[in-house]
Short mmCIF file of N, CA and C in Angstrom, two decimals:
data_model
loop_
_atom_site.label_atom_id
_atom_site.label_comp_id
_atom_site.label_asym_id
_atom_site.label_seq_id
_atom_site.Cartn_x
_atom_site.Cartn_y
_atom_site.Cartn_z
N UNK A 1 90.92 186.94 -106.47
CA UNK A 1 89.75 186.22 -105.98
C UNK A 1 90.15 185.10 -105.02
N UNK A 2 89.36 184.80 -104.02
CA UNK A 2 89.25 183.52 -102.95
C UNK A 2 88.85 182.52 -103.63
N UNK A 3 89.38 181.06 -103.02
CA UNK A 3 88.53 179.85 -103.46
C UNK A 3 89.01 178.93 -102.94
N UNK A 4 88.50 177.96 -102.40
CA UNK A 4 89.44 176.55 -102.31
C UNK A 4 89.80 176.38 -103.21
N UNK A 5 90.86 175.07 -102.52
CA UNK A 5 91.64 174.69 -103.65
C UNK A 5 90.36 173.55 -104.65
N UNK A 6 89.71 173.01 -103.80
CA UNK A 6 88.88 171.77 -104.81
C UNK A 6 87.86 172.88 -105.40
N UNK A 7 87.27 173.95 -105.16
CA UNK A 7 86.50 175.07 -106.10
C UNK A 7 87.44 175.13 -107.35
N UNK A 8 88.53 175.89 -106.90
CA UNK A 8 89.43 176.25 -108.05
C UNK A 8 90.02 175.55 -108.82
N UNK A 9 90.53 174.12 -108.34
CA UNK A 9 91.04 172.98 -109.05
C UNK A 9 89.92 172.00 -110.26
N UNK A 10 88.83 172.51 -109.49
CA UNK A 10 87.49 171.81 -110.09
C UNK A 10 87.94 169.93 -109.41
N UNK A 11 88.20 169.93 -107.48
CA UNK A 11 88.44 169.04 -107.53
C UNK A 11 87.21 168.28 -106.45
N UNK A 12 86.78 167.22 -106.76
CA UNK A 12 85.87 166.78 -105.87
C UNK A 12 86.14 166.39 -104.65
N UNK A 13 85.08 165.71 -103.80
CA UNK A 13 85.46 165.06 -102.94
C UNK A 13 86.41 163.71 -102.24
N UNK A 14 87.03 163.45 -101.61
CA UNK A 14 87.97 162.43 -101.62
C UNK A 14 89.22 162.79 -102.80
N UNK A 15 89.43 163.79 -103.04
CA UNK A 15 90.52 164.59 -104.39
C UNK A 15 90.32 163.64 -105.21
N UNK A 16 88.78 163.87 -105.51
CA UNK A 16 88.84 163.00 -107.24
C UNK A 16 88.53 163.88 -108.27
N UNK A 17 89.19 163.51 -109.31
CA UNK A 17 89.36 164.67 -110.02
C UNK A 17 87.85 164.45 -110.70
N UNK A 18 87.29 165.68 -110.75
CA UNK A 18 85.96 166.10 -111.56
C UNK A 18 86.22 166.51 -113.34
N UNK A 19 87.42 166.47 -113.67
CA UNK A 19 87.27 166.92 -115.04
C UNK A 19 88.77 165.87 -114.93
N UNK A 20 89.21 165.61 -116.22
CA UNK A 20 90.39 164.75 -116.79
C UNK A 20 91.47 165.91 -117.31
N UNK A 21 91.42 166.90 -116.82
CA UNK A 21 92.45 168.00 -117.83
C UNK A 21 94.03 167.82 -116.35
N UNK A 22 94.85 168.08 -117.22
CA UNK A 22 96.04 168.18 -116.44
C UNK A 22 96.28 169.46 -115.49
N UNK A 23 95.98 170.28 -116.76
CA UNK A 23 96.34 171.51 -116.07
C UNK A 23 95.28 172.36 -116.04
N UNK A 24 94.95 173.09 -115.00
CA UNK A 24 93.54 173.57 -114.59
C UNK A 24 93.50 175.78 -115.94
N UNK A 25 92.36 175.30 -116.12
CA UNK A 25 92.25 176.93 -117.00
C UNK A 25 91.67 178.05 -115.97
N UNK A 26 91.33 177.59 -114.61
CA UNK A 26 91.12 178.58 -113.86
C UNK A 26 91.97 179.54 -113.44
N UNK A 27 93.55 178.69 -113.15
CA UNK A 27 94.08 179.79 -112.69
C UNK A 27 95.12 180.39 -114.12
N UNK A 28 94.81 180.35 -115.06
CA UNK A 28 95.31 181.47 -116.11
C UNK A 28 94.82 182.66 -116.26
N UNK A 29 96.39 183.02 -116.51
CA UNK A 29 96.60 184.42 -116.26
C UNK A 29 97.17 185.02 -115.07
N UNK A 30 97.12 184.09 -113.83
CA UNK A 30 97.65 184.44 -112.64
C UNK A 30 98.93 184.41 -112.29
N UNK A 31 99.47 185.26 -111.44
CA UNK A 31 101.06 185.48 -111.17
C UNK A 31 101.28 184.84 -110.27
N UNK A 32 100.56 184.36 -109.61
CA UNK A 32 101.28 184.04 -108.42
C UNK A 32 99.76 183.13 -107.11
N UNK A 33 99.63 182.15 -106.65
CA UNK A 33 98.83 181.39 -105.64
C UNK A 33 99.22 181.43 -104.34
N UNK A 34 98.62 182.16 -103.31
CA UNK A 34 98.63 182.07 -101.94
C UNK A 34 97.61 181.02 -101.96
N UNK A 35 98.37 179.68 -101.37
CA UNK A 35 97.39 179.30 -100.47
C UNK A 35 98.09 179.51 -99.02
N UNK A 36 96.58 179.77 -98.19
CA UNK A 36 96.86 179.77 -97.11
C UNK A 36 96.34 178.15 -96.06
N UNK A 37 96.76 178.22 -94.95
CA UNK A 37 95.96 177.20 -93.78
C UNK A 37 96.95 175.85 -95.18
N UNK A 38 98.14 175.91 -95.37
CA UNK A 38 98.61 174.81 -96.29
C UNK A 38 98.88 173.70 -95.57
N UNK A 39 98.49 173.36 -94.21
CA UNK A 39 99.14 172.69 -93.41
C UNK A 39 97.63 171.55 -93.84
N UNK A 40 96.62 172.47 -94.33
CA UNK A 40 95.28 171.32 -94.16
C UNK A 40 95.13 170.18 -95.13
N UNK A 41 95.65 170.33 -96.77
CA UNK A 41 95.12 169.63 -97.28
C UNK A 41 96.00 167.93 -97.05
N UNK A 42 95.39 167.07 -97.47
CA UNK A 42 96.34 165.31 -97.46
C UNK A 42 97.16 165.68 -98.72
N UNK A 43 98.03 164.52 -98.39
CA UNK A 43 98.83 164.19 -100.20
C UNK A 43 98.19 164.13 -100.99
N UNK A 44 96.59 163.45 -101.30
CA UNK A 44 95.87 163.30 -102.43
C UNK A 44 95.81 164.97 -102.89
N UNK A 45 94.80 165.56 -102.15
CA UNK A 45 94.35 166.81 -102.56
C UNK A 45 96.01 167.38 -103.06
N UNK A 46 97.28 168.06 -102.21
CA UNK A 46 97.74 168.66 -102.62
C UNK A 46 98.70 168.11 -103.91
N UNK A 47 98.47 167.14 -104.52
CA UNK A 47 99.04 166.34 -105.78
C UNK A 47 98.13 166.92 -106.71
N UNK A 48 97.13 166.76 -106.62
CA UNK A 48 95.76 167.09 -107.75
C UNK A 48 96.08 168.59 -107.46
N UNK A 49 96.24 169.33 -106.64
CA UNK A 49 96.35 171.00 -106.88
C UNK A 49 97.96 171.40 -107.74
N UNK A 50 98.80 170.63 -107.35
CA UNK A 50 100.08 171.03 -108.24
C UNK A 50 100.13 170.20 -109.46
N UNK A 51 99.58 168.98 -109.54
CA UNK A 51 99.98 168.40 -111.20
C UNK A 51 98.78 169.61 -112.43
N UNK A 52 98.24 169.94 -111.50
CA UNK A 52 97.18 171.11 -112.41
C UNK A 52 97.48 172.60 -111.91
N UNK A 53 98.67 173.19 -111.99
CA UNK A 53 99.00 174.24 -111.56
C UNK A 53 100.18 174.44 -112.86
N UNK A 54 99.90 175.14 -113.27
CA UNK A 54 100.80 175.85 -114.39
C UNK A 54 102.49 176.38 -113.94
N UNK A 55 103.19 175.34 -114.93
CA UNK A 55 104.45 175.57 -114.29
C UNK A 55 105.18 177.01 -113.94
N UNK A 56 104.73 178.17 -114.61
CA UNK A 56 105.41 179.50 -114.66
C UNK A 56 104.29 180.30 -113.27
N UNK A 57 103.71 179.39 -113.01
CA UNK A 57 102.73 180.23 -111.48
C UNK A 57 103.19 179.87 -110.41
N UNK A 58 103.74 181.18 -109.91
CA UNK A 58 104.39 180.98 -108.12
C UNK A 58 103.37 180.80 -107.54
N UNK A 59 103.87 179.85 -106.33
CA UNK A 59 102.91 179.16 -105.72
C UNK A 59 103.61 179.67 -104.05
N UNK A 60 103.13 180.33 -103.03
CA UNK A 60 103.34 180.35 -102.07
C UNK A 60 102.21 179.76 -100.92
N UNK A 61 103.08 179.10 -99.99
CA UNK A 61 102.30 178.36 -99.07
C UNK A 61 102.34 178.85 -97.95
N UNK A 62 101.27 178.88 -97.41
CA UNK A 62 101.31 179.96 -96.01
C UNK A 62 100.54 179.29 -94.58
N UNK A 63 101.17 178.62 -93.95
CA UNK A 63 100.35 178.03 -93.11
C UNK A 63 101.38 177.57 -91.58
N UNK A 64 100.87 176.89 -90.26
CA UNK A 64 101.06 176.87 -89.20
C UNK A 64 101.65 175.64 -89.23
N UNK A 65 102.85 174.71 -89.07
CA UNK A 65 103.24 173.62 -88.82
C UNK A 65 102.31 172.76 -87.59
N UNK A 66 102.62 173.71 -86.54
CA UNK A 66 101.81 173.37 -85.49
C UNK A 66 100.59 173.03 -85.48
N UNK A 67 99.78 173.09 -87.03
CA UNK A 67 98.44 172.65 -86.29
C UNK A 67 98.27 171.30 -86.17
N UNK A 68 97.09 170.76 -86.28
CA UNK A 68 96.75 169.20 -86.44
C UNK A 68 97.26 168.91 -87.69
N UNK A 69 96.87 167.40 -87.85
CA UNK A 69 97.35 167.11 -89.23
C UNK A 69 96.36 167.57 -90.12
N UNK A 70 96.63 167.19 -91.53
CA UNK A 70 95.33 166.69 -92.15
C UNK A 70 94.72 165.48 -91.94
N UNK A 71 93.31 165.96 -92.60
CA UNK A 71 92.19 164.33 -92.35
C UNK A 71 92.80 163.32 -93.72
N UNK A 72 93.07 162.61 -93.65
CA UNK A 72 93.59 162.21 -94.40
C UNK A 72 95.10 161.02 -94.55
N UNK A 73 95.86 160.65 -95.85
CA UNK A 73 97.11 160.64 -95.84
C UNK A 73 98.15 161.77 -96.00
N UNK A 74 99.18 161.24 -94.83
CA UNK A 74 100.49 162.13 -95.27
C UNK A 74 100.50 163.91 -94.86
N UNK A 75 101.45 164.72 -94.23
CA UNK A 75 101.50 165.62 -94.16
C UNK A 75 102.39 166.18 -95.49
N UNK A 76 101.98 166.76 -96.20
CA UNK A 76 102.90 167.39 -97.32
C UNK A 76 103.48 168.51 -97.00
N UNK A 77 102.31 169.68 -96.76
CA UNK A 77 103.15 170.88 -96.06
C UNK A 77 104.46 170.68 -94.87
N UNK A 78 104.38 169.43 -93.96
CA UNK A 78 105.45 169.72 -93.07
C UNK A 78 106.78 168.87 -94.21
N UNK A 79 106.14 168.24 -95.14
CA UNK A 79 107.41 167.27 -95.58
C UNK A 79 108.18 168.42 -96.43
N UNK A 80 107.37 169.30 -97.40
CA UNK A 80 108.11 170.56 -98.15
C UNK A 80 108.61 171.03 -97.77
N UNK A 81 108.62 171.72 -96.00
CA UNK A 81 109.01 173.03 -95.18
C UNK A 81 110.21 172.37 -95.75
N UNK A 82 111.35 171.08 -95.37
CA UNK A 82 112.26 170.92 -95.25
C UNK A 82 113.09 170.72 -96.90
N UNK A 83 112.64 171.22 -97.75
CA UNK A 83 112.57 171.43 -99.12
C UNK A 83 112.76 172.55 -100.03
N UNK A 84 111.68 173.61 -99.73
CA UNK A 84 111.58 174.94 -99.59
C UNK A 84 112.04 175.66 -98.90
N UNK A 85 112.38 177.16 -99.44
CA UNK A 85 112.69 178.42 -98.33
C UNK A 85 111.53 179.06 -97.88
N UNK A 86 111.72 179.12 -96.47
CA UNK A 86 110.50 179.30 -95.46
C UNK A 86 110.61 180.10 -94.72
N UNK A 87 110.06 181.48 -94.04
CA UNK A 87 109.82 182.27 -93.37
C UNK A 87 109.01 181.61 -91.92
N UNK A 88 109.71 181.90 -90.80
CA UNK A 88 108.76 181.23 -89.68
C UNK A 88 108.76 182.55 -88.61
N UNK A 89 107.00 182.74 -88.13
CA UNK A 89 106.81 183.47 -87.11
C UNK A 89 106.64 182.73 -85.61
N UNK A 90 107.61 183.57 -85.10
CA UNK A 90 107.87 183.05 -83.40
C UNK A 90 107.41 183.70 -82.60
N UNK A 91 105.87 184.00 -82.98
CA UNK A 91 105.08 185.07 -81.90
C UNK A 91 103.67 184.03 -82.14
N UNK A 92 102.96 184.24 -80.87
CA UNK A 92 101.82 183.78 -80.93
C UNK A 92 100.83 184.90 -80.53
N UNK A 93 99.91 185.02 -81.85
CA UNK A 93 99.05 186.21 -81.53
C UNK A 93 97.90 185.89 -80.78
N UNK A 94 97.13 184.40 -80.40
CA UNK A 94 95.86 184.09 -80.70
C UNK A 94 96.16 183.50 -79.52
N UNK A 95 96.81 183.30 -78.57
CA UNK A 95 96.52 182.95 -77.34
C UNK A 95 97.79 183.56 -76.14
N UNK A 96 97.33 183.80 -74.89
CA UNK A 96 98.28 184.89 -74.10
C UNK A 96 99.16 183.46 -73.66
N UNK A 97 100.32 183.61 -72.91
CA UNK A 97 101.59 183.15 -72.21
C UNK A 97 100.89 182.17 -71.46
N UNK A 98 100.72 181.06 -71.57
CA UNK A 98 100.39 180.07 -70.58
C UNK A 98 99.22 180.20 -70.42
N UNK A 99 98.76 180.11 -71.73
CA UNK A 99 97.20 179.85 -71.72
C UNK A 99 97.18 178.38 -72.23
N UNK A 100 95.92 177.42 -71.35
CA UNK A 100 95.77 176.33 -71.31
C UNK A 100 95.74 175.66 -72.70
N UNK A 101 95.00 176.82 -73.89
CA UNK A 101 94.78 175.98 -75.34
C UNK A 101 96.04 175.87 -75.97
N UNK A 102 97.04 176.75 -75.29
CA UNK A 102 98.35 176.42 -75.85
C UNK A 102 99.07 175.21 -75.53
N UNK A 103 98.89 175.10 -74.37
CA UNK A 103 99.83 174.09 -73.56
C UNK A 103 99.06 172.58 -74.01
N UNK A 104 97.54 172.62 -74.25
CA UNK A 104 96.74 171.32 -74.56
C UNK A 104 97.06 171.36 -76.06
N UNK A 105 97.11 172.25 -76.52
CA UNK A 105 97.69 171.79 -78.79
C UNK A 105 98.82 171.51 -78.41
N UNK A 106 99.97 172.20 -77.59
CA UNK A 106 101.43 171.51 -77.84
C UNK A 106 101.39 170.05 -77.31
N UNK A 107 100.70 169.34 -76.49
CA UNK A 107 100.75 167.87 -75.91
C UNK A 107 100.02 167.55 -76.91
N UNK A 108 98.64 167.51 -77.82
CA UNK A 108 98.34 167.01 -78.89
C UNK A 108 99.24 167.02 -79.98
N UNK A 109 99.96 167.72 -79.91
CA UNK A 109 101.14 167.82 -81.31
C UNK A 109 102.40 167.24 -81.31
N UNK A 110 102.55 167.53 -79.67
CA UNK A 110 104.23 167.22 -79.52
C UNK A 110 104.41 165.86 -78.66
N UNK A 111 103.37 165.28 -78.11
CA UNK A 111 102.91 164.04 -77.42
C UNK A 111 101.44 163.55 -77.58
N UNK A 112 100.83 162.91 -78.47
CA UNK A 112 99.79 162.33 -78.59
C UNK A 112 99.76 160.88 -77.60
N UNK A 113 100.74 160.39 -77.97
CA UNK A 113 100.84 158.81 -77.13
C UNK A 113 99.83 158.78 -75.77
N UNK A 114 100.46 160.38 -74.85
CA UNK A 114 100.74 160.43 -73.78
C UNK A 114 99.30 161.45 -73.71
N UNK A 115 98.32 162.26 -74.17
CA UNK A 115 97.20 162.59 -74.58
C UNK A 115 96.17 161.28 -74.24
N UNK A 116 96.43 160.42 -75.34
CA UNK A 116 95.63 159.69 -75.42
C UNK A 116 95.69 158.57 -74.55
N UNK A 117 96.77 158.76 -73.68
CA UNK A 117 96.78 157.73 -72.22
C UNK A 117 95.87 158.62 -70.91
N UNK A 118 97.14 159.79 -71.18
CA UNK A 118 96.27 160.38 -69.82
C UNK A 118 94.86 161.80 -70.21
N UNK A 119 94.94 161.50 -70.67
CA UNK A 119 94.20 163.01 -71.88
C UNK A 119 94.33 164.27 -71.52
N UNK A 120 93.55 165.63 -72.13
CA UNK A 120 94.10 166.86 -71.67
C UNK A 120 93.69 167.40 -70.07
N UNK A 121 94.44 168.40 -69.96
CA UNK A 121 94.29 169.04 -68.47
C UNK A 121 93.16 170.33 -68.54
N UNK A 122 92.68 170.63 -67.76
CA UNK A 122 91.98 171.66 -67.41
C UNK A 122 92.44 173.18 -67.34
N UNK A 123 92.12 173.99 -67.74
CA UNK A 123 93.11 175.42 -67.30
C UNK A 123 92.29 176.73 -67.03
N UNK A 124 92.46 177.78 -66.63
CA UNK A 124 91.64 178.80 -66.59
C UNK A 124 90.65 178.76 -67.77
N UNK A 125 91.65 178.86 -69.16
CA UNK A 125 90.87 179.08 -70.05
C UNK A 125 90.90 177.62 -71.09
N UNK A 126 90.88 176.82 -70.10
CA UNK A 126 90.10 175.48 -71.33
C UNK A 126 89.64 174.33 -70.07
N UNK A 127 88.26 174.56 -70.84
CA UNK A 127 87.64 173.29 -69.98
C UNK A 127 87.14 172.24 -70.49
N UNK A 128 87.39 171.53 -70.01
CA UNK A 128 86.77 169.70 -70.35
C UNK A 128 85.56 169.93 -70.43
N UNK A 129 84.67 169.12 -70.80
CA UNK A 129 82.72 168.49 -70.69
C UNK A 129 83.30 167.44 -71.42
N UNK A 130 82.96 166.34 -70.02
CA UNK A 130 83.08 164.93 -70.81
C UNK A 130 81.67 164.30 -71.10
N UNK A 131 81.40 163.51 -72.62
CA UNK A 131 80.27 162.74 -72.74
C UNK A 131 80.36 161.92 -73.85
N UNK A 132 79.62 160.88 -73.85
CA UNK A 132 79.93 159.72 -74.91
C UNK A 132 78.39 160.23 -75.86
N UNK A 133 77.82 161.08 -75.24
CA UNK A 133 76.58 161.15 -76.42
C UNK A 133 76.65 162.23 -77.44
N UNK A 134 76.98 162.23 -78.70
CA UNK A 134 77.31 163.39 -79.98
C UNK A 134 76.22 163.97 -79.61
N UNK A 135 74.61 163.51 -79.77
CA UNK A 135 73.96 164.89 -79.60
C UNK A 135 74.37 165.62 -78.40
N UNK A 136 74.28 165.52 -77.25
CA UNK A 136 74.79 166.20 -76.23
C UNK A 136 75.89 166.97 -76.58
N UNK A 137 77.09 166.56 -76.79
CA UNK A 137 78.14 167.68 -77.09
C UNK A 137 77.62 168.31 -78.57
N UNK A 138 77.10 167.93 -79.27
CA UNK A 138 76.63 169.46 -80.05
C UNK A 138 75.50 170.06 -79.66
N UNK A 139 74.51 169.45 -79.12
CA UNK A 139 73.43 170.85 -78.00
C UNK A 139 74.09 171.51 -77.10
N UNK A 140 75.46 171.09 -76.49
CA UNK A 140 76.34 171.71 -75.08
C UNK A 140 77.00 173.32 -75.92
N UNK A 141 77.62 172.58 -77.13
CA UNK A 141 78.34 173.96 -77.82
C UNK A 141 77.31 174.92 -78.41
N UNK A 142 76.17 174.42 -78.85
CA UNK A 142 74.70 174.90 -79.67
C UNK A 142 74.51 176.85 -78.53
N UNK A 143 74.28 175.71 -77.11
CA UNK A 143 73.76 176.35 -75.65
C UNK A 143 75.00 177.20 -75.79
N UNK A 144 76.14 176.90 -75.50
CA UNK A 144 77.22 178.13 -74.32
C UNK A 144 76.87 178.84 -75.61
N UNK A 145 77.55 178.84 -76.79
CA UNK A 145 77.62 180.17 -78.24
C UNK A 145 76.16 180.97 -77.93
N UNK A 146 74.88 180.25 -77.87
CA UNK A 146 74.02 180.96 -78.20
C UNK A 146 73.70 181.94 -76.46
N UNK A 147 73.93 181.04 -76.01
CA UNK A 147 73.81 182.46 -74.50
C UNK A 147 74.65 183.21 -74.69
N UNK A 148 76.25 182.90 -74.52
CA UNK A 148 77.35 184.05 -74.64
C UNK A 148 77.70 184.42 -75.29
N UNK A 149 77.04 184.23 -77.25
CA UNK A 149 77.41 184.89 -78.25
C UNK A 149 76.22 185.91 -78.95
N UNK A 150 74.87 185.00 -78.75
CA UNK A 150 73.84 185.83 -78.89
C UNK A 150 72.88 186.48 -77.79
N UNK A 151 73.32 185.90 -76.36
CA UNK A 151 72.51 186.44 -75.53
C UNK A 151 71.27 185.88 -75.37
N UNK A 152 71.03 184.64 -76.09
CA UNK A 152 69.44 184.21 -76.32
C UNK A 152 69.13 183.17 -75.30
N UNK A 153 68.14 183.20 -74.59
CA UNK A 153 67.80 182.26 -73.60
C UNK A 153 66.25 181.04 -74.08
N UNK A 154 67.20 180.69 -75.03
CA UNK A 154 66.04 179.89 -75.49
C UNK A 154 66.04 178.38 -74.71
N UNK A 155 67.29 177.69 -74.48
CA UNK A 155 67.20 176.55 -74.05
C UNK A 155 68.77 176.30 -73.67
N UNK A 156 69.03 175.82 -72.77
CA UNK A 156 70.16 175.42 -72.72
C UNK A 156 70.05 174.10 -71.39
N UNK A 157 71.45 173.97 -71.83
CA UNK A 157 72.19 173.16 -70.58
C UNK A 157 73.00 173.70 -69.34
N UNK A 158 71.70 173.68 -68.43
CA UNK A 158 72.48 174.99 -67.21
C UNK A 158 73.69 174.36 -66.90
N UNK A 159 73.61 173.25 -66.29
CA UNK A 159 75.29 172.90 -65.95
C UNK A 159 76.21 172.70 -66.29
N UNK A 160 76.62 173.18 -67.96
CA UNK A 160 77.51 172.90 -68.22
C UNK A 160 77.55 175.00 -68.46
N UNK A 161 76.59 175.83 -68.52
CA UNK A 161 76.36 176.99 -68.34
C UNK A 161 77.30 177.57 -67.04
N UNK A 162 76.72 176.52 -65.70
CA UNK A 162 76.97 177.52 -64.90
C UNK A 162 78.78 177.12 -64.62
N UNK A 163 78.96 175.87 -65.08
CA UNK A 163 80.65 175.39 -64.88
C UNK A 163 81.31 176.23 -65.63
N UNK A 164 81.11 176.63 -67.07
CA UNK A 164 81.55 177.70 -67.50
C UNK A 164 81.58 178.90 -67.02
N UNK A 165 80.81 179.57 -66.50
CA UNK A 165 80.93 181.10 -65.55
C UNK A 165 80.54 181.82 -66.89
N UNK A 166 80.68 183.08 -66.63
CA UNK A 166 80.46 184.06 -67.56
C UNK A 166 81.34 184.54 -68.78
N UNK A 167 80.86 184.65 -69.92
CA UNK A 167 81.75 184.60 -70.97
C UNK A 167 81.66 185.61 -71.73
N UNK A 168 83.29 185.97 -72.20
CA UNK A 168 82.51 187.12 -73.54
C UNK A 168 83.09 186.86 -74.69
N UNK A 169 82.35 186.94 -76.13
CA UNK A 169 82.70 186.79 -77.15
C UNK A 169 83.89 185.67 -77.50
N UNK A 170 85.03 186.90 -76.87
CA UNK A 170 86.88 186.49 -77.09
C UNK A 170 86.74 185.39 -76.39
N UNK A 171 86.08 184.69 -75.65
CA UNK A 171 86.54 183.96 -74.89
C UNK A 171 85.94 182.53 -75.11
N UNK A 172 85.19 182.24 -76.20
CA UNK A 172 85.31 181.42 -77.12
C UNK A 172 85.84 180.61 -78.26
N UNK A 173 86.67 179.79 -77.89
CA UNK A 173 87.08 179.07 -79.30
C UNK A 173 86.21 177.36 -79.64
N UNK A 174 86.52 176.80 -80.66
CA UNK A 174 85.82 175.47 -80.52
C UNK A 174 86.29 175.21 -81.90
#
């Protein structure tokens, strides 16, 4: 079965624990825990998932160094890699050779300083829309998905429509 970890841990929000038990009765009986995306949770959450994890249950962690951090304190997953034996894939499936979302996550990851001086670049396939108003950038993403994902012409924002050009499906991320 699937679950988060705070479903399965029975852990709340802000990793507060919802029940006082040490060790969680959900996952008995189990051989073995994939979590995956391990790069997401803070130190709080992934403390509350292992002090309640049954010592004889393998626990494998499966996740991207490279992504963002967590919201939160502390990266745990990158502090373990150097702890644990780790398998690393050196292929990137999810974006082609010098595609812009690559080159803009590696300067968010591998230079923030220098991001947040000069900020990201533009590329075939990643474009800026700059605006200081939240509703606007969520009616802007609302508009492109619903024209170029559903086809629906209910309302949009032509100019940020027509700066985009024509889109299909794949050619959405956010």
């Amino acid at each position: 079965p699937t679950s988060t970890i705070n479903s399965l841990y029975k852990i709340g929000g802000n990793s507060k624990r919802l029940l006082n038990e040490n060790r969680s009765e959900t996952v008995e009986g189990f051989k073995a825990l994939i979590m995956d995306e391990s790069s997401m949770p803070n130190v709080n959450l992934m403390y509350e998932m292992l002090i309640k994890t049954p010592d004889d249950l393998k626990v494998y962690f499966l996740g991207d160094i490279e992504q963002l951090p967590p919201i939160g304190f502390g990266k745990p997953y990158a502090n373990i890699l150097g702890f644990l034996p780790c398998v690393a894939l050196n292929v990137n499936k999810r974006a082609s050779d010098g595609s812009g979302i690559t080159k803009n996550a590696e300067e968010i990851i591998y230079n923030p300083d220098k991001v947040r001086n000069e900020g990201l670049k533009e590329y075939h396939d990643f474009k800026i829309i700059e605006t200081t108003d939240v509703r606007q950038a969520v009616e802007s993403i609302y508009d492109v998905c619903n024209v170029h994902l559903n086809r629906q012409m209910n309302r949009y924002n032509y100019q940020i429509i027509k700066e985009l050009g024509q889109l299909q499906p794949d050619d959405i991320q956010i």
